Short mmCIF file of C-alpha atoms and ligand atoms in Angstrom, two decimals:
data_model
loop_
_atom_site.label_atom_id
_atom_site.label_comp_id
_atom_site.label_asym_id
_atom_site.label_seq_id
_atom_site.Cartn_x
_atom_site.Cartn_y
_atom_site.Cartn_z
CA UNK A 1 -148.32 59.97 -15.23
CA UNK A 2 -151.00 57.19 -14.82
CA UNK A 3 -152.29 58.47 -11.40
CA UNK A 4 -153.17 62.10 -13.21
CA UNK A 5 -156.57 62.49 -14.99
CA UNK A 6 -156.31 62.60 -18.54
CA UNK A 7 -156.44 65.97 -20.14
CA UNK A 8 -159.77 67.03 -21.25
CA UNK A 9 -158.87 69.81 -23.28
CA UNK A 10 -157.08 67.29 -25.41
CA UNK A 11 -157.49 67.84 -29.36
CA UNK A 12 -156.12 65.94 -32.20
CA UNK A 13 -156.98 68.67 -34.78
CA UNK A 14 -155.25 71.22 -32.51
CA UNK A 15 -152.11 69.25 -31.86
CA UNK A 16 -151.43 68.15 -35.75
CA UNK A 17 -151.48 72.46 -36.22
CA UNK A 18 -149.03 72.63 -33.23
CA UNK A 19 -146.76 69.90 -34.24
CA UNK A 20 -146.48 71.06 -38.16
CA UNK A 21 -145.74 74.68 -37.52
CA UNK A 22 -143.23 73.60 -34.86
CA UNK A 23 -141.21 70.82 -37.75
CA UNK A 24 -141.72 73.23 -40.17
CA UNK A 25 -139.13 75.57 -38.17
CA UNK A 26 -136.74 73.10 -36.60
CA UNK A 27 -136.69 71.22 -39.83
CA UNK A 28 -135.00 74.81 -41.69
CA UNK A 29 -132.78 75.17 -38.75
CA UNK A 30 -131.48 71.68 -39.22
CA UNK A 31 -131.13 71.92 -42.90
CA UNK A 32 -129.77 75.36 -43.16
CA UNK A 33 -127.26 74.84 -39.94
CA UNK A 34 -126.60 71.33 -38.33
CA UNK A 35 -126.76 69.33 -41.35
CA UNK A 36 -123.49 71.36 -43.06
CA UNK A 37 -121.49 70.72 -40.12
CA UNK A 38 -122.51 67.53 -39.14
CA UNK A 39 -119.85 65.66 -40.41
CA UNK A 40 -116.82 67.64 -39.51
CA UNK A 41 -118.13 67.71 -35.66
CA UNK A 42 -118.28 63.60 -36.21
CA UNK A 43 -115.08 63.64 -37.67
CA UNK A 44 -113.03 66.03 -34.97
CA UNK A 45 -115.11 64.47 -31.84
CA UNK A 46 -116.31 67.92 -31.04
CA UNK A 47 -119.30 69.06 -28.90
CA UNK A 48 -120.62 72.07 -30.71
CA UNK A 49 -121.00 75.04 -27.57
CA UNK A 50 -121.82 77.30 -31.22
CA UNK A 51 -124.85 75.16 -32.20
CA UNK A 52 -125.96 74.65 -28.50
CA UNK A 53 -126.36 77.93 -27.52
CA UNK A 54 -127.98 78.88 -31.00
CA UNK A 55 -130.44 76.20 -29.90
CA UNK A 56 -131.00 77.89 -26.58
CA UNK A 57 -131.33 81.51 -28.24
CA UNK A 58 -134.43 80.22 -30.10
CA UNK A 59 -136.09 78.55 -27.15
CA UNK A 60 -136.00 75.19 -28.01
CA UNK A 61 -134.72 73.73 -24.63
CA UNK A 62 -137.79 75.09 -23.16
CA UNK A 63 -140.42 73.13 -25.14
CA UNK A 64 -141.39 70.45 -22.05
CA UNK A 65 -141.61 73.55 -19.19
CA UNK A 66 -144.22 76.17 -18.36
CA UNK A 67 -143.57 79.94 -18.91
CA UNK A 68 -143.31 80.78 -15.11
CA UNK A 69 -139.49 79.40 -15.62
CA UNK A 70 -138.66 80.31 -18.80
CA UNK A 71 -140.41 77.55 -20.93
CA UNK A 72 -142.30 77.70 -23.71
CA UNK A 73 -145.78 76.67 -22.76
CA UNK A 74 -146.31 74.54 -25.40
CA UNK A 75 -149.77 72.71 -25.07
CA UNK A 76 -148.58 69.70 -26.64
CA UNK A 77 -144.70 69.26 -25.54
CA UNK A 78 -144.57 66.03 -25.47
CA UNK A 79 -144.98 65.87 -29.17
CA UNK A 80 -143.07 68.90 -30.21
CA UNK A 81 -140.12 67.87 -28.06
CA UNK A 82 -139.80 64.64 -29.97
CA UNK A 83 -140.05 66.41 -33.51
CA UNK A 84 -137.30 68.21 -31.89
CA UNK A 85 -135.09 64.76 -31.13
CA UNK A 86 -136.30 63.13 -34.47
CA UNK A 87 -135.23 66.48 -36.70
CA UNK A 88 -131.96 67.48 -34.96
CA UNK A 89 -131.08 63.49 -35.32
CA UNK A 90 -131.98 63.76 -39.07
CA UNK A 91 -128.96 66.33 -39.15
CA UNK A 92 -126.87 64.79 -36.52
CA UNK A 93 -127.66 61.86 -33.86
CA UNK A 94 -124.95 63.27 -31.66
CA UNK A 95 -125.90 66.82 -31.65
CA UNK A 96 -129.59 65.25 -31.00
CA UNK A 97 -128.43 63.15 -27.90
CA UNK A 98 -126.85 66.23 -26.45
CA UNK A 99 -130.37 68.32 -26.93
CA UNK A 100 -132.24 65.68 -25.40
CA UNK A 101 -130.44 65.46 -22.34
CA UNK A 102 -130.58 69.21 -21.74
CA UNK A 103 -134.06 69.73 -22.33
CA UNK A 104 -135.66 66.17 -21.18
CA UNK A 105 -134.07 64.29 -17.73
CA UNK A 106 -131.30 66.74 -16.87
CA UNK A 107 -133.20 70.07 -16.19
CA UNK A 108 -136.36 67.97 -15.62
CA UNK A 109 -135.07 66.85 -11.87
CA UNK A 110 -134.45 70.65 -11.14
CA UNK A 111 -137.56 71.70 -12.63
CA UNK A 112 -139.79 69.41 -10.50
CA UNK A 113 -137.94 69.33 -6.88
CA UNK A 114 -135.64 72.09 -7.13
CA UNK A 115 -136.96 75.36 -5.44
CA UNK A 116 -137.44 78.73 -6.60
CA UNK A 117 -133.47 79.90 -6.23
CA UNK A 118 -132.49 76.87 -7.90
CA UNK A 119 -134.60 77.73 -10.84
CA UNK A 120 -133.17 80.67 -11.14
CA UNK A 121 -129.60 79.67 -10.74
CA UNK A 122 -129.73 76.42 -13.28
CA UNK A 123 -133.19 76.08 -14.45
CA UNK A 124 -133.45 79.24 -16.61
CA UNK A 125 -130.30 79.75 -17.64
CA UNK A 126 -130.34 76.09 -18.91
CA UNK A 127 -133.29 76.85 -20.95
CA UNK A 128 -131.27 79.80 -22.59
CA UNK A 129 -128.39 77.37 -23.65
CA UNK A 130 -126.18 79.70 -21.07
CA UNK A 131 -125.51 76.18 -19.06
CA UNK A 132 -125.16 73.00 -20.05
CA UNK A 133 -126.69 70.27 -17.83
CA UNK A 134 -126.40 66.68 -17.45
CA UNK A 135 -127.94 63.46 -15.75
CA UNK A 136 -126.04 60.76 -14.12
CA UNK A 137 -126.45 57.46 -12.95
CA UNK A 138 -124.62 55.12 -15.24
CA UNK A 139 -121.22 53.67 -13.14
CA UNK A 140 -118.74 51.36 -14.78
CA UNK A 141 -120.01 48.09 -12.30
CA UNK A 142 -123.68 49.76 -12.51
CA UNK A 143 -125.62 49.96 -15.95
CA UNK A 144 -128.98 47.90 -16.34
CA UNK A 145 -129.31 47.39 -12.74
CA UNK A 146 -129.33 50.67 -11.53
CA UNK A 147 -130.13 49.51 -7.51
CA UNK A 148 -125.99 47.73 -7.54
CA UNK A 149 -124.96 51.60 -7.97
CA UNK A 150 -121.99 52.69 -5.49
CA UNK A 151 -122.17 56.19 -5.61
CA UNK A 152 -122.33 57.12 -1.95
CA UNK A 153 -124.36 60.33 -0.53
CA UNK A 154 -123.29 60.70 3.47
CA UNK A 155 -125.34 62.71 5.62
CA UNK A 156 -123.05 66.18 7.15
CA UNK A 157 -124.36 68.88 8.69
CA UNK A 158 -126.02 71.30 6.02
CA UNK A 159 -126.17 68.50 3.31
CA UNK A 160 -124.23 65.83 1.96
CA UNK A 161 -121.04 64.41 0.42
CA UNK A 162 -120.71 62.50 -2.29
CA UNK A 163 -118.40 60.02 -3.26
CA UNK A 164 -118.08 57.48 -6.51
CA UNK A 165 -117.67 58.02 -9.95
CA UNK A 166 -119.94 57.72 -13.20
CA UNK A 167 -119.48 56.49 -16.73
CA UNK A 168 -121.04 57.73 -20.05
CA UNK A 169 -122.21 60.57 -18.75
CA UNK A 170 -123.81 62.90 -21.69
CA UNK A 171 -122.26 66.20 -21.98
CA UNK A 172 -120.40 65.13 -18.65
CA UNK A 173 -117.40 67.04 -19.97
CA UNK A 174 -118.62 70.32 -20.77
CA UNK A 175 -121.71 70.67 -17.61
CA UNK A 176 -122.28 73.29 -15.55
CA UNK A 177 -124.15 71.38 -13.25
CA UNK A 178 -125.57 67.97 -13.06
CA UNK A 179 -128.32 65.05 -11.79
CA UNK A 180 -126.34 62.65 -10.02
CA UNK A 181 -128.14 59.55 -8.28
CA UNK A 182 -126.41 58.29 -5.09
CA UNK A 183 -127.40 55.73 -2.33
CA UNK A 184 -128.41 57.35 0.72
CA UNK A 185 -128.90 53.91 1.81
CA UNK A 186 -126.81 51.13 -0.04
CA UNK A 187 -129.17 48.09 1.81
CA UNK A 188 -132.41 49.46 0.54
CA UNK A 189 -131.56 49.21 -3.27
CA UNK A 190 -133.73 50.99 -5.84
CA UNK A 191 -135.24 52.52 -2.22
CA UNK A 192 -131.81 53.96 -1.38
CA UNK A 193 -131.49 56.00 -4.27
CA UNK A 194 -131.52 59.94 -4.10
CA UNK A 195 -130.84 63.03 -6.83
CA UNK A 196 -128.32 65.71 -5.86
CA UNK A 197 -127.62 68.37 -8.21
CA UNK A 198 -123.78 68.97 -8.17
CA UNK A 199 -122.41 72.49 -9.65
CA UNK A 200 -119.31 71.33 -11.86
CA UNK A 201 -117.04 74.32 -10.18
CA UNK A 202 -117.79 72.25 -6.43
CA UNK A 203 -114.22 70.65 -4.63
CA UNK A 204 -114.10 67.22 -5.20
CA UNK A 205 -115.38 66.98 -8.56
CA UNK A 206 -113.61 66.23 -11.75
CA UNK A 207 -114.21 64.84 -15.10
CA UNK A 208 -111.82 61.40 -15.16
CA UNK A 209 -111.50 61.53 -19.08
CA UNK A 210 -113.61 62.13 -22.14
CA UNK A 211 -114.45 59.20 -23.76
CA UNK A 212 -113.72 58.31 -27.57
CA UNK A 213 -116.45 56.69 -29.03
CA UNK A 214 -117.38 55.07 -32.04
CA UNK A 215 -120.73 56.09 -32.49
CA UNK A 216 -122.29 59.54 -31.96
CA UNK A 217 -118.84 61.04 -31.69
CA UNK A 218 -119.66 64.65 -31.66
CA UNK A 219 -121.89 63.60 -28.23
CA UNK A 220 -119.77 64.54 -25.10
CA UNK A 221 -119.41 61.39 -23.12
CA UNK A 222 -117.79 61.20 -19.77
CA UNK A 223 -116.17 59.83 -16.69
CA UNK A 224 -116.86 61.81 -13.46
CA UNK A 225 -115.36 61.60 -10.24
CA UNK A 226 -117.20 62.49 -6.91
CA UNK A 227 -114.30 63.11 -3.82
CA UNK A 228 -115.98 64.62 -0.96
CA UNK A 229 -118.23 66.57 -3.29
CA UNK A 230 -120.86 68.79 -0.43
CA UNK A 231 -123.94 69.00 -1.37
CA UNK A 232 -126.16 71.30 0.55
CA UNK A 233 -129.00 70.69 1.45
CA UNK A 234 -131.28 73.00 -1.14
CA UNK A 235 -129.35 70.45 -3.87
CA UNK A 236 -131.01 66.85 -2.39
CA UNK A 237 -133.57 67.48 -5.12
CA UNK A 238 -135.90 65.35 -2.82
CA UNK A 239 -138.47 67.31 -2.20
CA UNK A 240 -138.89 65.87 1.13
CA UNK A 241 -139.29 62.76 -0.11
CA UNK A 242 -136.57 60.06 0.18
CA UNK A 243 -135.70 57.76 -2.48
CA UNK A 244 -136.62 60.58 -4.82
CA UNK A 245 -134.88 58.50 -8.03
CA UNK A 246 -138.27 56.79 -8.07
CA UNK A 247 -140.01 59.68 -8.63
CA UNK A 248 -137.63 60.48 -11.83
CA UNK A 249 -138.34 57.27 -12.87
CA UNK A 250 -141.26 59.05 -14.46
CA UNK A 251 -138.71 61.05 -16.30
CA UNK A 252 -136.96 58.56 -17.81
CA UNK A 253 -139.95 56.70 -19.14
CA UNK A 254 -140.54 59.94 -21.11
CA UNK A 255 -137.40 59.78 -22.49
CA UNK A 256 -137.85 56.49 -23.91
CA UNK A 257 -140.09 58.29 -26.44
CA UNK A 258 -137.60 60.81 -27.25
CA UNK A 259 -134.64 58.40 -27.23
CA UNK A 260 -137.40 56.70 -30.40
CA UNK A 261 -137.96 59.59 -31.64
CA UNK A 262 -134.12 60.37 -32.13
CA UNK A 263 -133.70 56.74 -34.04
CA UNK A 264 -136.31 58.02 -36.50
CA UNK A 265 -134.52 60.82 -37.08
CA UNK A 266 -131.45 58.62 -37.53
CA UNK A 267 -133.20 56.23 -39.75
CA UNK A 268 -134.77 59.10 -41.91
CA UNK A 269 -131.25 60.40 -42.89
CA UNK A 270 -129.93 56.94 -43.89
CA UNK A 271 -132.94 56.48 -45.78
CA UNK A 272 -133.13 60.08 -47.62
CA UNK A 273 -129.55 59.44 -48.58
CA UNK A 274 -129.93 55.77 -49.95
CA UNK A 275 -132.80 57.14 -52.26
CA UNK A 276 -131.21 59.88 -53.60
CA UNK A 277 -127.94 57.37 -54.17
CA UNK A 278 -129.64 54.56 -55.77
CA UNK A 279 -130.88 57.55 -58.00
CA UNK A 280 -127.49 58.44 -59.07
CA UNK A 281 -125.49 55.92 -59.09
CA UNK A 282 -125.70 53.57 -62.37
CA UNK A 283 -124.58 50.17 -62.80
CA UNK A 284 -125.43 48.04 -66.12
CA UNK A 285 -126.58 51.17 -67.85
CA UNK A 286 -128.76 52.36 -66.05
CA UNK A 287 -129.54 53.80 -62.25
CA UNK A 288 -129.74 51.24 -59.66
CA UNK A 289 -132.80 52.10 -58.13
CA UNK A 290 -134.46 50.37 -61.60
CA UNK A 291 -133.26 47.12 -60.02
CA UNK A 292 -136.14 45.31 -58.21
CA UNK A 293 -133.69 44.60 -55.17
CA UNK A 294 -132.78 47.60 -54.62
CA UNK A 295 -136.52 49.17 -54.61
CA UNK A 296 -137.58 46.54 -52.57
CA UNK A 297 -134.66 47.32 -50.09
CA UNK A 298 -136.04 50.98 -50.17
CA UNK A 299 -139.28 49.98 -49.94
CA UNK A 300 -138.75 47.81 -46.69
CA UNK A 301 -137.00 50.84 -45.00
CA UNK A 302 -139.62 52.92 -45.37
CA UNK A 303 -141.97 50.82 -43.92
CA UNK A 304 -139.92 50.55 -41.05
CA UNK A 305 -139.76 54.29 -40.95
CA UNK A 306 -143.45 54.09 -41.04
CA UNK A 307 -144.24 52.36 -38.15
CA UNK A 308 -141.25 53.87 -36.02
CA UNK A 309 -143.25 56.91 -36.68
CA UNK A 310 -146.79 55.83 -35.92
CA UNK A 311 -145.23 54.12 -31.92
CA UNK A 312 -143.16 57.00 -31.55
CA UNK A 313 -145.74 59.40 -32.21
CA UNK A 314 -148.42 57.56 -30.73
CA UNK A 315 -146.74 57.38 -27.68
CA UNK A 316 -145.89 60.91 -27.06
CA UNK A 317 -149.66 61.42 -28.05
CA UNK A 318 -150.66 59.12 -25.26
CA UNK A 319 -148.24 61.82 -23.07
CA UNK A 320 -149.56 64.57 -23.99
CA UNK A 321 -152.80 63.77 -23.01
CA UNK A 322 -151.57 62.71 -19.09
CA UNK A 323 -152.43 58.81 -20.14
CA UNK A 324 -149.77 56.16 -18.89
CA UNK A 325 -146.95 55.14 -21.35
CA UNK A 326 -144.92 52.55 -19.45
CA UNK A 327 -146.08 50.26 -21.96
CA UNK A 328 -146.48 52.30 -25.09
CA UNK A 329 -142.81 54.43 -24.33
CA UNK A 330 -141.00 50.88 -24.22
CA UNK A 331 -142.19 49.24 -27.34
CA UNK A 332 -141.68 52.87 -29.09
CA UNK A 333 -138.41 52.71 -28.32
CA UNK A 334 -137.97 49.24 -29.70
CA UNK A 335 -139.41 49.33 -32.88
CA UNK A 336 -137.98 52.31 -33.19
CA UNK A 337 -134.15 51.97 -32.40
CA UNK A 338 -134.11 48.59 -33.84
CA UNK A 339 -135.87 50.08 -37.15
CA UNK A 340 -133.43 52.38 -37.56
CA UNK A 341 -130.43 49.99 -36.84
CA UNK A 342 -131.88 47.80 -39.64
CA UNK A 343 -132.77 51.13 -42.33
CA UNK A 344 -128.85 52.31 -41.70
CA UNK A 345 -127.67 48.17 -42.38
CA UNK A 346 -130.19 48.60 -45.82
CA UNK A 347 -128.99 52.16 -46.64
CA UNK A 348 -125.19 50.81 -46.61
CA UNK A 349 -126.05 47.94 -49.16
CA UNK A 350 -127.61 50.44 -51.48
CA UNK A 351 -124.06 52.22 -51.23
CA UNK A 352 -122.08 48.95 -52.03
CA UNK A 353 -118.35 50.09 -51.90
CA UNK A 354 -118.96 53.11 -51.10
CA UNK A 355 -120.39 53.02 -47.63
CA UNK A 356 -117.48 52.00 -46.85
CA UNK A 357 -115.57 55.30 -46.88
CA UNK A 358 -115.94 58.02 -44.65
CA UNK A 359 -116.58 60.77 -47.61
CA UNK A 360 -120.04 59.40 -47.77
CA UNK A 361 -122.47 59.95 -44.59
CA UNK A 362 -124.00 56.57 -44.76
CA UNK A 363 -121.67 55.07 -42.53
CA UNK A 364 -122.12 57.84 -39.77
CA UNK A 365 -125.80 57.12 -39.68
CA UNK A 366 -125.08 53.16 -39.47
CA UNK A 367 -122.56 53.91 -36.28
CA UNK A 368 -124.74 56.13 -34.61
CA UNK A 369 -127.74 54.02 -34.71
CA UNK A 370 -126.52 52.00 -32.17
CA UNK A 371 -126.76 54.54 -29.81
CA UNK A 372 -130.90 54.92 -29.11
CA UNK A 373 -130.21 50.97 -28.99
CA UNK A 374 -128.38 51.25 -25.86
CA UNK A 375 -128.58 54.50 -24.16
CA UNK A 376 -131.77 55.14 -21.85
CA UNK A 377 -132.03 51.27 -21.33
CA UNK A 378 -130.99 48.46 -23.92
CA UNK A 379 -133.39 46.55 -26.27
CA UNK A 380 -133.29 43.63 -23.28
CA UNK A 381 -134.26 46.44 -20.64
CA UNK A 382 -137.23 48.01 -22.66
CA UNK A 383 -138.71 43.92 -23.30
CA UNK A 384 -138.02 42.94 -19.46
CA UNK A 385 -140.27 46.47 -18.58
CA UNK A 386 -143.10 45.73 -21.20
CA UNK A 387 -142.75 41.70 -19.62
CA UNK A 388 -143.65 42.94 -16.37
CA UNK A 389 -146.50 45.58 -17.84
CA UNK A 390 -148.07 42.11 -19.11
CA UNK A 391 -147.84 40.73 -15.11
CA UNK A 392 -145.38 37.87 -16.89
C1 FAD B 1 -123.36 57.11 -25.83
C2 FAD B 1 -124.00 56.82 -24.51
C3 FAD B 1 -124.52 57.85 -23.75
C4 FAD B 1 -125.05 57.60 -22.48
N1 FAD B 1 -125.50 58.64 -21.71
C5 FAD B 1 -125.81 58.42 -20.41
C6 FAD B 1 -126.10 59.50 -19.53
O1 FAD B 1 -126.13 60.67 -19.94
N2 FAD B 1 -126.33 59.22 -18.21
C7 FAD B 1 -126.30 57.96 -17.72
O2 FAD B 1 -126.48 57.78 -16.52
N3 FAD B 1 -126.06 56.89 -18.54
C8 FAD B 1 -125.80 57.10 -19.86
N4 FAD B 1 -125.54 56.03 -20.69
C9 FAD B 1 -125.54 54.69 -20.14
C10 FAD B 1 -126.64 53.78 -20.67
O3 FAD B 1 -127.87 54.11 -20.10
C11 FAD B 1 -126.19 52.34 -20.34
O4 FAD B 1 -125.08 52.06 -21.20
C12 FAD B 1 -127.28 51.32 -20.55
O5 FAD B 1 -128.29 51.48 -19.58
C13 FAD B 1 -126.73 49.88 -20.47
O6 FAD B 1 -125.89 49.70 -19.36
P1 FAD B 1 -124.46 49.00 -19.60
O7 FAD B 1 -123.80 49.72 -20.72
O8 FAD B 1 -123.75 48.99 -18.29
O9 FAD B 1 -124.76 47.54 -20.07
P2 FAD B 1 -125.08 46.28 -19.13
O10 FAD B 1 -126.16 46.62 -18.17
O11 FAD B 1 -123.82 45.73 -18.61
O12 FAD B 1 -125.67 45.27 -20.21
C14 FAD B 1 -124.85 44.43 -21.04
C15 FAD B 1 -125.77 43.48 -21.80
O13 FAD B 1 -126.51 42.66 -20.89
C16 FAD B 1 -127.90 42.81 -21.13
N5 FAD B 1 -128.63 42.75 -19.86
C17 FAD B 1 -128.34 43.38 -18.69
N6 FAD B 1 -129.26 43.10 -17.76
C18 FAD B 1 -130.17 42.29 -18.35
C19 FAD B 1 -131.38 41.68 -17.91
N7 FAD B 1 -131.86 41.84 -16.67
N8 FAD B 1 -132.07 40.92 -18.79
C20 FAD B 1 -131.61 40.74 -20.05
N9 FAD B 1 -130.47 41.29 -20.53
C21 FAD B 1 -129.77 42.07 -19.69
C22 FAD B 1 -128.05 44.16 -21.78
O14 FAD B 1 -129.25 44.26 -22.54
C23 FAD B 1 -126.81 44.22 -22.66
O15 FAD B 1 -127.04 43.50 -23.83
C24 FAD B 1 -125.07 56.26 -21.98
C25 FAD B 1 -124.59 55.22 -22.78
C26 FAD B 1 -124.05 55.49 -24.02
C27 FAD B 1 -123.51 54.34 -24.83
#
């Protein structure tokens, strides 16, 4: 993004209208359909294929793509996408995650180097929630350093064949297609590294086993095995470019934003439910939330809410208008994820006893705020990146 002139037709004014109608409507959806059956999809590990495709039947997986393929044209997507993450992770983290990854990184790579019939085979019917796509790169010897990855892309006549196998994959279970990053070149490192977009019905690929997790249950994680998966050549998403994973590099920088965006959303339930608990519940004759501790406790988390939303939104800002956001996308993502971590540890004190047990939400929002810690790039990745921004 830092090579492109900055927008011109950039206006504050206009984006604040854009952004407030846009929450206005996600935030009714959220209330009125995700947040009633958040817990139940936490409880029974469930991906929700109902609330996905509901997503996809009002358009929102099309907020960061033009209109020529099926996006909504949205001047300011940058922003509107992560009022997307932060809302739907205000109902449920895991539901969020899911929604990122379709409409951020994993229809991203086919948007920019797939071509025209690709489009119209994944692309748009990804937009309309009628597939479900993924991104993978993540292997179980290959997290933070992304170059050791084994993954193996061999050159055959008419394309390629893959071989390896992925961890964590998001939605890897239920795909219809998805991103994977191979080595066309294991000696070459980072350099060696190339996107493929695999259909899920191709020979030679399987899911290994859905993983149980902890946090952001309801998420669809996976293991995927590659056996002699082909590949044709339209799928090398390369554009004829090698080592096209640098190019999505740009991609995933985004989604550092969005990954902040979703731990506001995470911290913002933890912190709407502490208030209106310290509200109710009384202690010594009287509600809790007359005790100077416990305002103070509120008090902090909001102010960590506060400035998770000025980097979040600053940076997506700084996006919007085509400026760079190495910098700004990593330190978002932070403040942000550790903010929330630290809101959901205050919100369970307010709840004594009682965030303890699963009938109350508040331990949900603690487990699933370790997720925007980790996924896209730990806390250690995002300080190493903003290190080298400051030639250290
Ligand atoms: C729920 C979930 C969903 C995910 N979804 C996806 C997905 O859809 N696609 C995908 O490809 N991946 C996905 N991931 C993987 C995620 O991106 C990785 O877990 C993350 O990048 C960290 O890699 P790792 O888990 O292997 O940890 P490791 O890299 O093994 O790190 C372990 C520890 O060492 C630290 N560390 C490592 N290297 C350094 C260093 N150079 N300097 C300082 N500290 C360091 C880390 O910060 C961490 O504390 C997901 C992960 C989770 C948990």
């Amino acid at each position: 993004m830092s090579s492109a002139p900055l927008r011109t037709d950039f206006s504050r004014d206009e984006l604040e209208a854009e952004a407030n109608e846009f929450r206005h409507h996600i935030a009714r959806w959220v209330d009125e359909r995700l947040c009633p059956q958040a817990e139940a999809l936490d409880n029974a590990n469930d991906f929700s294929h109902e609330l996905f495709k509901e997503l996809g039947d009002l358009g929102y997986y099309g907020i960061m793509y033009p209109e020529t393929v099926g996006g909504s044209g949205l001047k300011y997507p940058f922003t509107c996408f992560s009022i997307l993450c932060e809302e739907l992770a205000r109902g449920s983290m895991s539901f969020a995650a899911g929604v990122c990854m379709q409409g951020s990184t994993a229809t991203h790579t086919v948007f920019q180097w797939g071509n025209e019939n690709l489009h119209n085979k994944y692309l748009k019917p990804a937009l309309l929630g009628e597939k479900i796509a993924a991104f993978a790169i993540t292997e179980p010897n290959s997290g933070s350093d992304a170059a050791s990855l084994l993954t193996r892309a061999t050159r055959t006549e008419g394309g390629f064949f893959l071989n390896g196998s992925k961890i964590f994959t998001t939605n890897g279970t239920v795909a219809d297609f998805i991103t994977v990053v191979a080595t066309t070149n294991p000696t070459q490192g980072l350099k060696g590294l190339d996107l493929f977009l695999v259909d899920t019905n191709t020979p030679g690929f399987s899911v290994g086993r859905k993983l149980d997790k902890f946090s952001v249950r309801s998420s669809d994680t996976a293991e995927l095995v590659f056996e002699n998966v082909f590949v044709p050549d339209e799928c090398y998403l390369n554009n004829g470019v090698p080592s096209s994973f640098l190019n999505a590099y740009k991609s995933l920088t985004v989604d550092r934003i969005f990954t902040a965006a979703l731990a506001l959303g995470g911290g913002r339930a933890a912190y709407d439910s502490a208030l209106r608990y310290a509200k109710e519940r009384e202690q010594f004759g009287q509600p809790i939330s007359k005790f100077q501790a416990i305002q103070f406790r509120l008090v902090d988390m909001l102010a960590k809410l506060e400035q998770s939303r000025l980097y979040t939104y600053h940076a997506a800002a700084l996006a919007d208008q085509n400026a760079s956001i190495t910098t700004e996308a990593a330190l978002a993502k932070i403040v942000a994820a550790e903010g929330c971590h630290e809101v959901c540890e205050m919100a369970m004190s307010v709840y004594g006893g009682y965030g303890l047990m699963n009938e109350y939400p508040v331990q949900r929002f603690l487990r699933d705020s370790y997720f925007p810690m980790i996924g896209g790039g730990t806390g250690d990745i995002m300080r190493h990146i903003v290190s080298r921004q400051l030639g250290l």
